[in-house]
Short mmCIF file of C-alpha atoms and ligand atoms in Angstrom, two decimals:
data_model
loop_
_atom_site.label_atom_id
_atom_site.label_comp_id
_atom_site.label_asym_id
_atom_site.label_seq_id
_atom_site.Cartn_x
_atom_site.Cartn_y
_atom_site.Cartn_z
CA MET A 1 -82.89 -104.69 136.92
CA ALA A 2 -84.60 -107.99 137.39
CA PHE A 3 -82.20 -109.50 139.89
CA LYS A 4 -82.15 -106.79 142.50
CA SER A 5 -83.57 -106.45 145.97
CA ALA A 6 -87.05 -105.45 144.87
CA SER A 7 -87.60 -109.05 143.90
CA ARG A 8 -85.84 -110.53 146.87
CA PRO A 9 -87.08 -114.10 146.96
CA ASN A 10 -87.86 -116.21 149.95
CA ARG A 11 -84.62 -118.02 150.60
CA SER A 12 -86.34 -121.14 151.88
CA HIS A 13 -87.58 -121.73 148.33
CA ALA A 14 -84.09 -121.94 146.89
CA ILE A 15 -83.69 -124.73 144.37
CA SER A 16 -81.57 -127.77 145.02
CA PRO A 17 -77.88 -127.53 144.14
CA ALA A 18 -77.03 -127.65 140.47
CA CYS A 19 -74.90 -130.72 139.95
CA VAL A 20 -71.79 -130.49 137.87
CA ALA A 21 -72.57 -131.11 134.22
CA ALA A 22 -70.15 -132.27 131.58
CA PRO A 23 -68.67 -129.36 129.64
CA VAL A 24 -70.97 -128.45 126.78
CA GLU A 25 -69.87 -127.77 123.27
CA LEU A 26 -69.59 -124.00 123.03
CA LYS A 27 -71.53 -122.70 120.08
CA THR A 28 -70.96 -119.27 118.57
CA GLY A 29 -72.37 -117.11 115.80
CA LYS A 30 -75.86 -115.99 114.86
CA PRO A 31 -78.57 -118.52 115.68
CA ARG A 32 -80.71 -119.83 112.85
CA ARG A 33 -84.33 -118.72 112.86
CA GLU A 34 -85.60 -122.23 113.61
CA GLU A 35 -83.37 -122.35 116.68
CA VAL A 36 -85.07 -119.25 118.07
CA ILE A 37 -88.66 -119.28 116.86
CA THR A 38 -89.67 -122.86 117.49
CA GLY A 39 -93.10 -124.41 117.46
CA SER A 40 -92.97 -124.88 121.22
CA PRO A 41 -96.07 -123.74 123.15
CA ASP A 42 -93.66 -121.96 125.52
CA ASN A 43 -92.02 -119.93 122.76
CA ASN A 44 -92.63 -116.20 123.17
CA ILE A 45 -90.05 -114.78 120.75
CA THR A 46 -91.11 -112.49 117.93
CA ASP A 47 -89.47 -111.90 114.55
CA TYR A 48 -88.61 -108.41 115.72
CA ILE A 49 -86.40 -109.94 118.42
CA TYR A 50 -84.91 -112.54 116.09
CA GLU A 51 -83.92 -109.78 113.65
CA LYS A 52 -81.87 -108.13 116.40
CA MET A 53 -79.76 -111.22 116.95
CA GLY A 54 -76.26 -111.40 115.55
CA ALA A 55 -75.83 -107.61 115.32
CA ASP A 56 -72.87 -107.91 117.70
CA LEU A 57 -72.65 -104.20 118.53
CA HIS A 58 -70.15 -105.12 121.25
CA ARG A 59 -67.78 -106.52 118.65
CA GLN A 60 -67.63 -103.34 116.57
CA ALA A 61 -64.55 -101.39 117.58
CA ASP A 62 -65.94 -97.98 116.62
CA HIS A 63 -69.46 -98.47 117.96
CA PRO A 64 -70.08 -96.91 121.42
CA ILE A 65 -70.89 -100.36 122.86
CA GLY A 66 -67.67 -101.83 121.42
CA ILE A 67 -65.66 -98.81 122.60
CA ILE A 68 -66.86 -99.28 126.19
CA LYS A 69 -66.12 -103.02 126.07
CA GLN A 70 -62.58 -102.37 124.85
CA ALA A 71 -62.01 -99.66 127.47
CA ILE A 72 -62.95 -102.16 130.21
CA TYR A 73 -60.68 -104.79 128.65
CA ASP A 74 -57.83 -102.26 128.57
CA TYR A 75 -58.39 -101.36 132.20
CA PHE A 76 -58.25 -104.96 133.43
CA GLU A 77 -55.28 -105.70 131.18
CA ALA A 78 -53.37 -102.79 132.73
CA ARG A 79 -54.35 -103.76 136.28
CA ASN A 80 -53.62 -107.49 135.96
CA PRO A 81 -51.65 -108.11 132.75
CA GLY A 82 -52.61 -111.37 131.08
CA LEU A 83 -54.92 -112.47 133.87
CA PHE A 84 -58.43 -112.15 132.46
CA VAL A 85 -59.54 -114.41 129.63
CA LYS A 86 -62.09 -112.65 127.42
CA PHE A 87 -65.13 -114.13 125.71
CA ASP A 88 -67.45 -112.09 123.54
CA ASP A 89 -69.05 -114.59 121.21
CA ARG A 90 -70.89 -116.98 123.47
CA PHE A 91 -74.12 -118.28 121.95
CA PRO A 92 -77.11 -116.29 123.29
CA ILE A 93 -79.39 -119.32 123.56
CA VAL A 94 -78.84 -121.04 126.90
CA SER A 95 -80.60 -123.56 129.13
CA THR A 96 -82.81 -122.40 131.99
CA ARG A 97 -80.34 -124.29 134.11
CA ALA A 98 -77.42 -122.10 133.03
CA ASN A 99 -79.45 -118.90 133.09
CA PHE A 100 -81.10 -119.53 136.46
CA ASP A 101 -80.36 -122.74 138.37
CA GLU A 102 -76.57 -122.69 138.17
CA VAL A 103 -76.46 -119.14 139.51
CA LEU A 104 -78.92 -120.07 142.26
CA VAL A 105 -81.89 -118.05 141.06
CA PRO A 106 -84.75 -119.46 143.16
CA ALA A 107 -87.46 -121.52 141.48
CA ASP A 108 -90.10 -118.86 142.21
CA HIS A 109 -88.04 -115.81 141.25
CA ILE A 110 -89.93 -113.38 138.98
CA SER A 111 -87.10 -113.22 136.46
CA ARG A 112 -88.05 -116.79 135.41
CA SER A 113 -91.51 -115.72 134.34
CA PRO A 114 -92.31 -115.78 130.60
CA ASN A 115 -93.52 -112.24 131.15
CA ASP A 116 -89.90 -111.20 131.80
CA THR A 117 -87.80 -113.71 129.85
CA TYR A 118 -87.81 -114.92 126.24
CA TYR A 119 -88.35 -118.68 126.14
CA VAL A 120 -87.24 -120.78 123.18
CA ASP A 121 -88.97 -123.74 124.81
CA ALA A 122 -89.73 -124.74 128.39
CA SER A 123 -86.07 -125.38 129.25
CA THR A 124 -84.27 -122.99 126.88
CA VAL A 125 -84.13 -119.19 126.91
CA LEU A 126 -82.43 -116.21 125.33
CA ARG A 127 -79.99 -115.39 128.13
CA CYS A 128 -81.32 -112.55 130.26
CA HIS A 129 -77.91 -111.87 131.79
CA THR A 130 -74.30 -112.79 131.14
CA SER A 131 -74.28 -114.48 134.56
CA ALA A 132 -75.63 -117.43 132.53
CA HIS A 133 -72.00 -118.15 131.58
CA GLN A 134 -70.46 -118.09 135.05
CA ALA A 135 -70.79 -121.76 135.89
CA GLU A 136 -69.77 -123.19 132.52
CA THR A 137 -66.72 -120.93 132.32
CA LEU A 138 -65.65 -121.97 135.81
CA ARG A 139 -66.14 -125.61 134.83
CA ALA A 140 -63.86 -125.02 131.84
CA GLY A 141 -61.21 -124.18 134.45
CA HIS A 142 -60.96 -120.40 134.04
CA ALA A 143 -60.07 -118.49 137.21
CA ALA A 144 -60.43 -114.96 135.85
CA PHE A 145 -62.65 -114.02 132.95
CA LEU A 146 -64.79 -111.38 131.28
CA VAL A 147 -67.82 -112.51 129.27
CA THR A 148 -69.54 -109.92 127.08
CA GLY A 149 -72.70 -110.52 125.12
CA ASP A 150 -76.16 -109.49 124.03
CA VAL A 151 -78.88 -110.22 126.59
CA TYR A 152 -82.65 -110.25 126.16
CA ARG A 153 -85.47 -109.12 128.43
CA ARG A 154 -89.16 -108.47 128.00
CA ASP A 155 -89.73 -105.04 129.47
CA SER A 156 -91.42 -101.67 129.18
CA ILE A 157 -90.59 -99.24 126.36
CA ASP A 158 -88.86 -95.95 127.04
CA ALA A 159 -85.59 -94.12 126.37
CA THR A 160 -83.51 -96.45 128.56
CA HIS A 161 -85.16 -99.83 127.93
CA TYR A 162 -84.71 -101.99 124.89
CA PRO A 163 -85.43 -105.71 124.70
CA VAL A 164 -81.85 -106.44 123.65
CA PHE A 165 -78.86 -104.92 125.39
CA HIS A 166 -75.30 -105.85 126.28
CA GLN A 167 -73.70 -106.92 129.51
CA MET A 168 -70.27 -107.83 130.71
CA GLU A 169 -69.71 -110.37 133.44
CA GLY A 170 -66.45 -110.43 135.35
CA VAL A 171 -65.21 -113.17 137.65
CA ARG A 172 -61.96 -113.59 139.57
CA VAL A 173 -61.10 -116.64 141.68
CA PHE A 174 -58.59 -116.59 144.54
CA SER A 175 -56.79 -119.48 146.18
CA GLU A 176 -55.40 -120.01 149.67
CA ALA A 177 -51.98 -118.71 148.67
CA ASP A 178 -53.59 -115.39 147.73
CA TRP A 179 -55.35 -114.73 151.05
CA THR A 180 -52.42 -116.03 153.05
CA ALA A 181 -50.07 -113.65 151.24
CA ALA A 182 -52.48 -110.76 151.80
CA GLY A 183 -52.96 -111.64 155.47
CA LEU A 184 -56.73 -111.48 155.06
CA SER A 185 -59.68 -113.84 155.33
CA PRO A 186 -60.84 -115.23 151.97
CA THR A 187 -63.97 -113.06 151.98
CA GLN A 188 -62.03 -109.95 153.02
CA LEU A 189 -59.58 -110.46 150.17
CA ALA A 190 -62.33 -110.99 147.60
CA GLU A 191 -64.31 -107.99 148.80
CA GLN A 192 -61.27 -105.73 148.98
CA ASP A 193 -59.97 -106.64 145.55
CA LEU A 194 -63.44 -106.40 144.03
CA LYS A 195 -64.02 -102.91 145.36
CA ALA A 196 -60.55 -101.69 144.42
CA ALA A 197 -60.87 -103.14 140.92
CA LEU A 198 -64.28 -101.63 140.25
CA GLU A 199 -63.57 -98.21 141.74
CA GLY A 200 -60.50 -98.13 139.50
CA LEU A 201 -62.68 -99.10 136.55
CA ALA A 202 -65.17 -96.31 137.27
CA LYS A 203 -62.33 -93.78 137.38
CA HIS A 204 -60.81 -95.18 134.19
CA LEU A 205 -64.10 -94.65 132.37
CA PHE A 206 -65.51 -91.52 134.00
CA GLY A 207 -62.48 -89.64 135.27
CA ASP A 208 -61.89 -88.77 138.89
CA VAL A 209 -65.46 -89.43 140.08
CA GLU A 210 -66.60 -90.01 143.65
CA CYS A 211 -67.72 -93.62 144.26
CA ARG A 212 -69.97 -95.12 146.90
CA TRP A 213 -71.02 -98.68 147.74
CA ILE A 214 -74.62 -99.64 148.40
CA ASP A 215 -75.57 -102.94 150.01
CA ALA A 216 -77.60 -104.99 147.57
CA TYR A 217 -79.06 -108.41 147.05
CA PHE A 218 -78.38 -110.83 144.20
CA PRO A 219 -79.00 -114.58 144.30
CA PHE A 220 -75.46 -115.30 143.08
CA THR A 221 -73.41 -113.24 145.54
CA ASP A 222 -73.08 -112.74 149.29
CA PRO A 223 -72.32 -110.08 150.32
CA SER A 224 -73.66 -108.12 147.34
CA PHE A 225 -73.09 -104.49 146.41
CA GLU A 226 -73.93 -101.85 143.89
CA LEU A 227 -71.44 -99.25 142.83
CA GLU A 228 -72.66 -95.71 142.37
CA ILE A 229 -70.71 -92.79 140.97
CA PHE A 230 -71.32 -89.08 141.35
CA PHE A 231 -71.44 -87.86 137.77
CA LYS A 232 -72.81 -84.58 136.40
CA GLY A 233 -74.45 -83.74 139.72
CA LYS A 234 -76.21 -87.07 140.29
CA TRP A 235 -75.53 -90.42 141.96
CA LEU A 236 -75.76 -93.08 139.28
CA GLU A 237 -75.81 -96.80 139.73
CA VAL A 238 -73.23 -98.37 137.44
CA LEU A 239 -73.05 -102.06 138.27
CA GLY A 240 -73.90 -104.95 140.57
CA CYS A 241 -71.33 -107.23 142.15
CA GLY A 242 -70.33 -109.23 145.17
CA VAL A 243 -68.50 -112.16 146.65
CA MET A 244 -69.61 -115.21 144.66
CA GLU A 245 -71.96 -117.58 146.49
CA GLN A 246 -69.65 -120.34 147.69
CA ARG A 247 -71.88 -123.06 146.28
CA ILE A 248 -71.42 -121.83 142.71
CA LEU A 249 -67.68 -122.08 143.13
CA ASP A 250 -67.71 -125.40 144.97
CA ASP A 251 -70.06 -126.99 142.44
CA ASN A 252 -68.28 -125.75 139.33
CA TYR A 253 -64.66 -125.09 140.22
CA LYS A 254 -62.54 -126.65 142.94
CA PRO A 255 -63.15 -126.61 146.66
CA GLY A 256 -61.09 -124.24 148.79
CA HIS A 257 -61.38 -121.15 146.61
CA LYS A 258 -63.07 -117.77 146.87
CA ALA A 259 -64.25 -115.47 144.08
CA TRP A 260 -65.78 -112.17 143.23
CA ALA A 261 -68.18 -111.43 140.39
CA PHE A 262 -69.69 -108.38 138.77
CA GLY A 263 -72.17 -107.66 136.00
CA LEU A 264 -72.59 -104.39 134.18
CA GLY A 265 -74.76 -103.03 131.38
CA LEU A 266 -72.77 -101.56 128.50
CA GLU A 267 -75.64 -99.41 127.18
CA ARG A 268 -76.09 -97.81 130.56
CA LEU A 269 -72.42 -96.90 130.78
CA ALA A 270 -72.33 -95.71 127.18
CA MET A 271 -75.45 -93.55 127.58
CA VAL A 272 -73.98 -91.86 130.65
CA LEU A 273 -70.45 -91.46 129.32
CA PHE A 274 -71.25 -90.39 125.76
CA ASP A 275 -74.44 -88.41 126.55
CA VAL A 276 -76.64 -90.66 124.40
CA PRO A 277 -80.26 -89.73 125.19
CA ASP A 278 -82.15 -92.68 123.68
CA ILE A 279 -81.12 -96.33 123.75
CA ARG A 280 -82.53 -96.91 120.24
CA LEU A 281 -79.72 -94.78 118.83
CA PHE A 282 -77.28 -97.64 119.41
CA TRP A 283 -79.24 -99.62 116.82
CA SER A 284 -79.35 -96.83 114.29
CA ASN A 285 -77.42 -97.12 111.03
CA ASP A 286 -77.42 -93.36 110.67
CA ASP A 287 -73.94 -92.00 110.00
CA ARG A 288 -74.87 -88.85 111.90
CA PHE A 289 -74.82 -91.07 114.97
CA LEU A 290 -72.12 -93.60 114.15
CA LYS A 291 -69.61 -91.07 112.79
CA GLN A 292 -69.51 -89.29 116.14
CA PHE A 293 -67.59 -92.15 117.76
CA GLY A 294 -64.22 -93.66 117.12
CA ALA A 295 -62.35 -96.72 118.39
CA GLY A 296 -60.47 -95.98 121.59
CA ASP A 297 -62.00 -92.54 122.12
CA LEU A 298 -63.72 -92.12 125.48
CA THR A 299 -63.98 -88.34 125.12
CA ALA A 300 -66.70 -88.19 122.44
CA ARG A 301 -69.99 -86.62 123.55
CA PHE A 302 -73.05 -87.13 121.41
CA LYS A 303 -74.21 -83.97 119.66
CA PRO A 304 -77.91 -84.30 118.95
CA TYR A 305 -78.96 -83.71 115.38
CA SER A 306 -82.40 -82.38 114.58
CA LYS A 307 -84.99 -84.62 116.19
CA PHE A 308 -87.88 -85.56 113.97
CA PRO A 309 -91.35 -84.77 115.34
CA ALA A 310 -93.05 -87.26 117.62
CA CYS A 311 -96.57 -88.49 117.08
CA TYR A 312 -98.75 -89.46 120.06
CA LYS A 313 -101.56 -92.01 119.94
CA ASP A 314 -103.72 -92.85 122.92
CA MET A 315 -105.61 -96.08 123.32
CA ALA A 316 -107.95 -97.08 126.16
CA PHE A 317 -109.24 -100.54 126.95
CA TRP A 318 -110.74 -102.69 129.70
CA VAL A 319 -107.94 -104.95 130.88
CA SER A 320 -108.40 -108.70 131.21
CA PRO A 321 -107.05 -110.67 134.20
CA GLU A 322 -104.16 -111.99 132.06
CA PHE A 323 -103.22 -108.55 130.76
CA SER A 324 -99.58 -107.55 131.24
CA GLU A 325 -97.82 -104.38 130.22
CA ASN A 326 -94.82 -106.34 128.92
CA ASN A 327 -97.12 -108.25 126.56
CA LEU A 328 -98.55 -104.97 125.33
CA CYS A 329 -95.06 -103.55 124.73
CA GLU A 330 -93.96 -106.71 122.94
CA LEU A 331 -96.92 -106.50 120.63
CA VAL A 332 -96.45 -102.78 119.95
CA ARG A 333 -92.77 -103.38 119.17
CA SER A 334 -93.54 -106.25 116.87
CA ILE A 335 -95.73 -103.90 114.82
CA GLY A 336 -94.04 -100.51 115.15
CA GLY A 337 -90.45 -101.74 115.57
CA ASP A 338 -87.96 -99.02 116.43
CA LEU A 339 -90.44 -96.29 115.50
CA VAL A 340 -91.92 -96.79 118.98
CA GLU A 341 -90.19 -94.47 121.39
CA GLU A 342 -92.29 -94.93 124.49
CA VAL A 343 -95.38 -96.68 125.81
CA THR A 344 -96.84 -95.27 129.04
CA CYS A 345 -99.98 -95.79 131.00
CA ILE A 346 -101.36 -92.25 131.31
CA ASP A 347 -104.62 -93.08 133.06
CA THR A 348 -106.28 -95.93 134.88
CA PHE A 349 -109.57 -96.27 136.73
CA THR A 350 -111.80 -99.01 138.08
CA ASN A 351 -115.53 -98.95 137.56
CA LYS A 352 -117.00 -99.28 141.06
CA LYS A 353 -120.08 -101.23 139.94
CA THR A 354 -118.50 -103.72 137.55
CA GLY A 355 -115.07 -103.85 139.17
CA ARG A 356 -113.51 -103.64 135.69
CA THR A 357 -110.33 -101.65 135.20
CA SER A 358 -109.64 -99.45 132.23
CA ASN A 359 -106.12 -98.37 131.23
CA CYS A 360 -105.23 -95.67 128.80
CA TYR A 361 -101.86 -96.03 127.11
CA ARG A 362 -100.01 -93.40 125.16
CA ILE A 363 -97.77 -94.65 122.38
CA VAL A 364 -95.13 -92.24 121.17
CA TYR A 365 -93.96 -92.85 117.61
CA ARG A 366 -90.83 -91.17 116.31
CA SER A 367 -88.16 -92.15 113.86
CA MET A 368 -84.53 -91.43 114.63
CA GLU A 369 -83.87 -91.11 110.92
CA ARG A 370 -86.75 -89.48 109.08
CA SER A 371 -90.15 -87.77 109.25
CA LEU A 372 -93.10 -90.08 109.56
CA THR A 373 -96.30 -89.47 107.62
CA ASP A 374 -99.77 -89.38 109.19
CA GLU A 375 -100.89 -92.25 106.96
CA GLU A 376 -98.01 -94.42 108.08
CA ILE A 377 -98.67 -93.81 111.78
CA ASN A 378 -102.43 -94.24 111.39
CA ALA A 379 -101.89 -97.55 109.65
CA LEU A 380 -99.55 -98.75 112.42
CA GLN A 381 -101.93 -97.61 115.13
CA GLU A 382 -104.86 -99.37 113.44
CA ARG A 383 -102.90 -102.61 113.42
CA VAL A 384 -101.91 -102.10 117.05
CA ARG A 385 -105.56 -101.60 118.06
CA LYS A 386 -106.73 -104.62 116.12
CA GLU A 387 -104.05 -106.94 117.50
CA VAL A 388 -104.30 -105.63 121.05
CA ALA A 389 -107.98 -106.58 121.00
CA GLU A 390 -107.42 -109.95 119.31
CA VAL A 391 -104.18 -111.14 120.88
CA LEU A 392 -104.35 -109.59 124.35
CA LYS A 393 -108.10 -110.23 124.63
CA VAL A 394 -108.91 -106.81 126.00
CA GLU A 395 -111.94 -104.72 125.13
CA LEU A 396 -111.13 -101.44 123.39
CA ARG A 397 -113.15 -98.46 124.51
N1 DAH B 1 -76.82 -110.55 136.55
C1 DAH B 1 -77.16 -109.29 137.19
C2 DAH B 1 -78.23 -108.58 136.39
O1 DAH B 1 -78.37 -108.82 135.23
C3 DAH B 1 -75.93 -108.42 137.32
C4 DAH B 1 -74.94 -108.95 138.31
C5 DAH B 1 -75.00 -108.55 139.62
C6 DAH B 1 -73.97 -109.86 137.92
C7 DAH B 1 -74.10 -109.03 140.56
C8 DAH B 1 -73.05 -110.35 138.84
C9 DAH B 1 -73.13 -109.93 140.17
O2 DAH B 1 -72.10 -111.23 138.52
O3 DAH B 1 -72.23 -110.41 141.04
O4 DAH B 1 -78.94 -107.77 136.90
#
């Protein structure tokens, strides 16, 4: 996850406070192609990505992603009837200000890099997290809300990473009356309620699992935590959360309040809960997948149907200084689409004399739905080789 401790930024570089903007008109629906693939020199969005937009898996009641969303809604509704306002159709194109600045992501944070984020133009992105909607929803006056949506990240390719996935953001604001009544400090109340709410959620979804809290770092919360559950013999991270940075609340809500926030990935929860082994399955139209799940049913477990054979293609090249693995994956996806199961670097070495580095990548092709022919794979691999050389400016070996 791009916002975690590994990328802990230098706090002294934090950007200046986001000032309070006038409420923006809230757009919904599928973006038009021209809104996504613009002529801007900063645009790094491919047709493959555009084609994924508007699928709204989280709004399909009998799709695993929609089932998980509804189960979380049901949980919060039972815990605090009528409290949380739900949004699941926020427009996925947001300003860099909403996506980063307003949630205090530092100016030099890696998540802002065009290697990690899809830019529509220099100041507009495909949201890379639902936290992009925190500030505007607070400004609209909401004190408790859940925002679910598709989010977009440039990343590696394997069974758990896909450039589009779904997140849910939760926020709850408390006022003085709340902490006075509880006899706690504002932060204590927020932290206590947050942990109780999320442990309850984990048990609602996964049964009577053991939970543990890990200290974490996110730009938007302090203190910050990750929740882990002990499920099928392993500790699994299920979400990130914390007490909202006071500045976000002060700048976008009213002074004198305290809040908690969390963000969770619906695919991750669905893969764990329903035993789904490959994230691409969520995008499959195959009835053998879709028919295994039903609205409201958290007990379904995916029964694998015959896997079609995989085809492996290796490709070695001398990398250039600008080379990035995310760019390679983006290019391979734009050619092979969902037939690409995994891209891994299987070998790398540096020539001592020339100082040049060679990487060997293995591309695994496999369809979820049918057998692939040799001709088809060879044709794809030829195109990949040609474009890798031309577009990524590397020298094939
Ligand atoms: N936005 C974070 C991510 O995408 C997830 C997250 C963590 C959201 C902590 C939150 C939070 O609201 O408090 O990795």
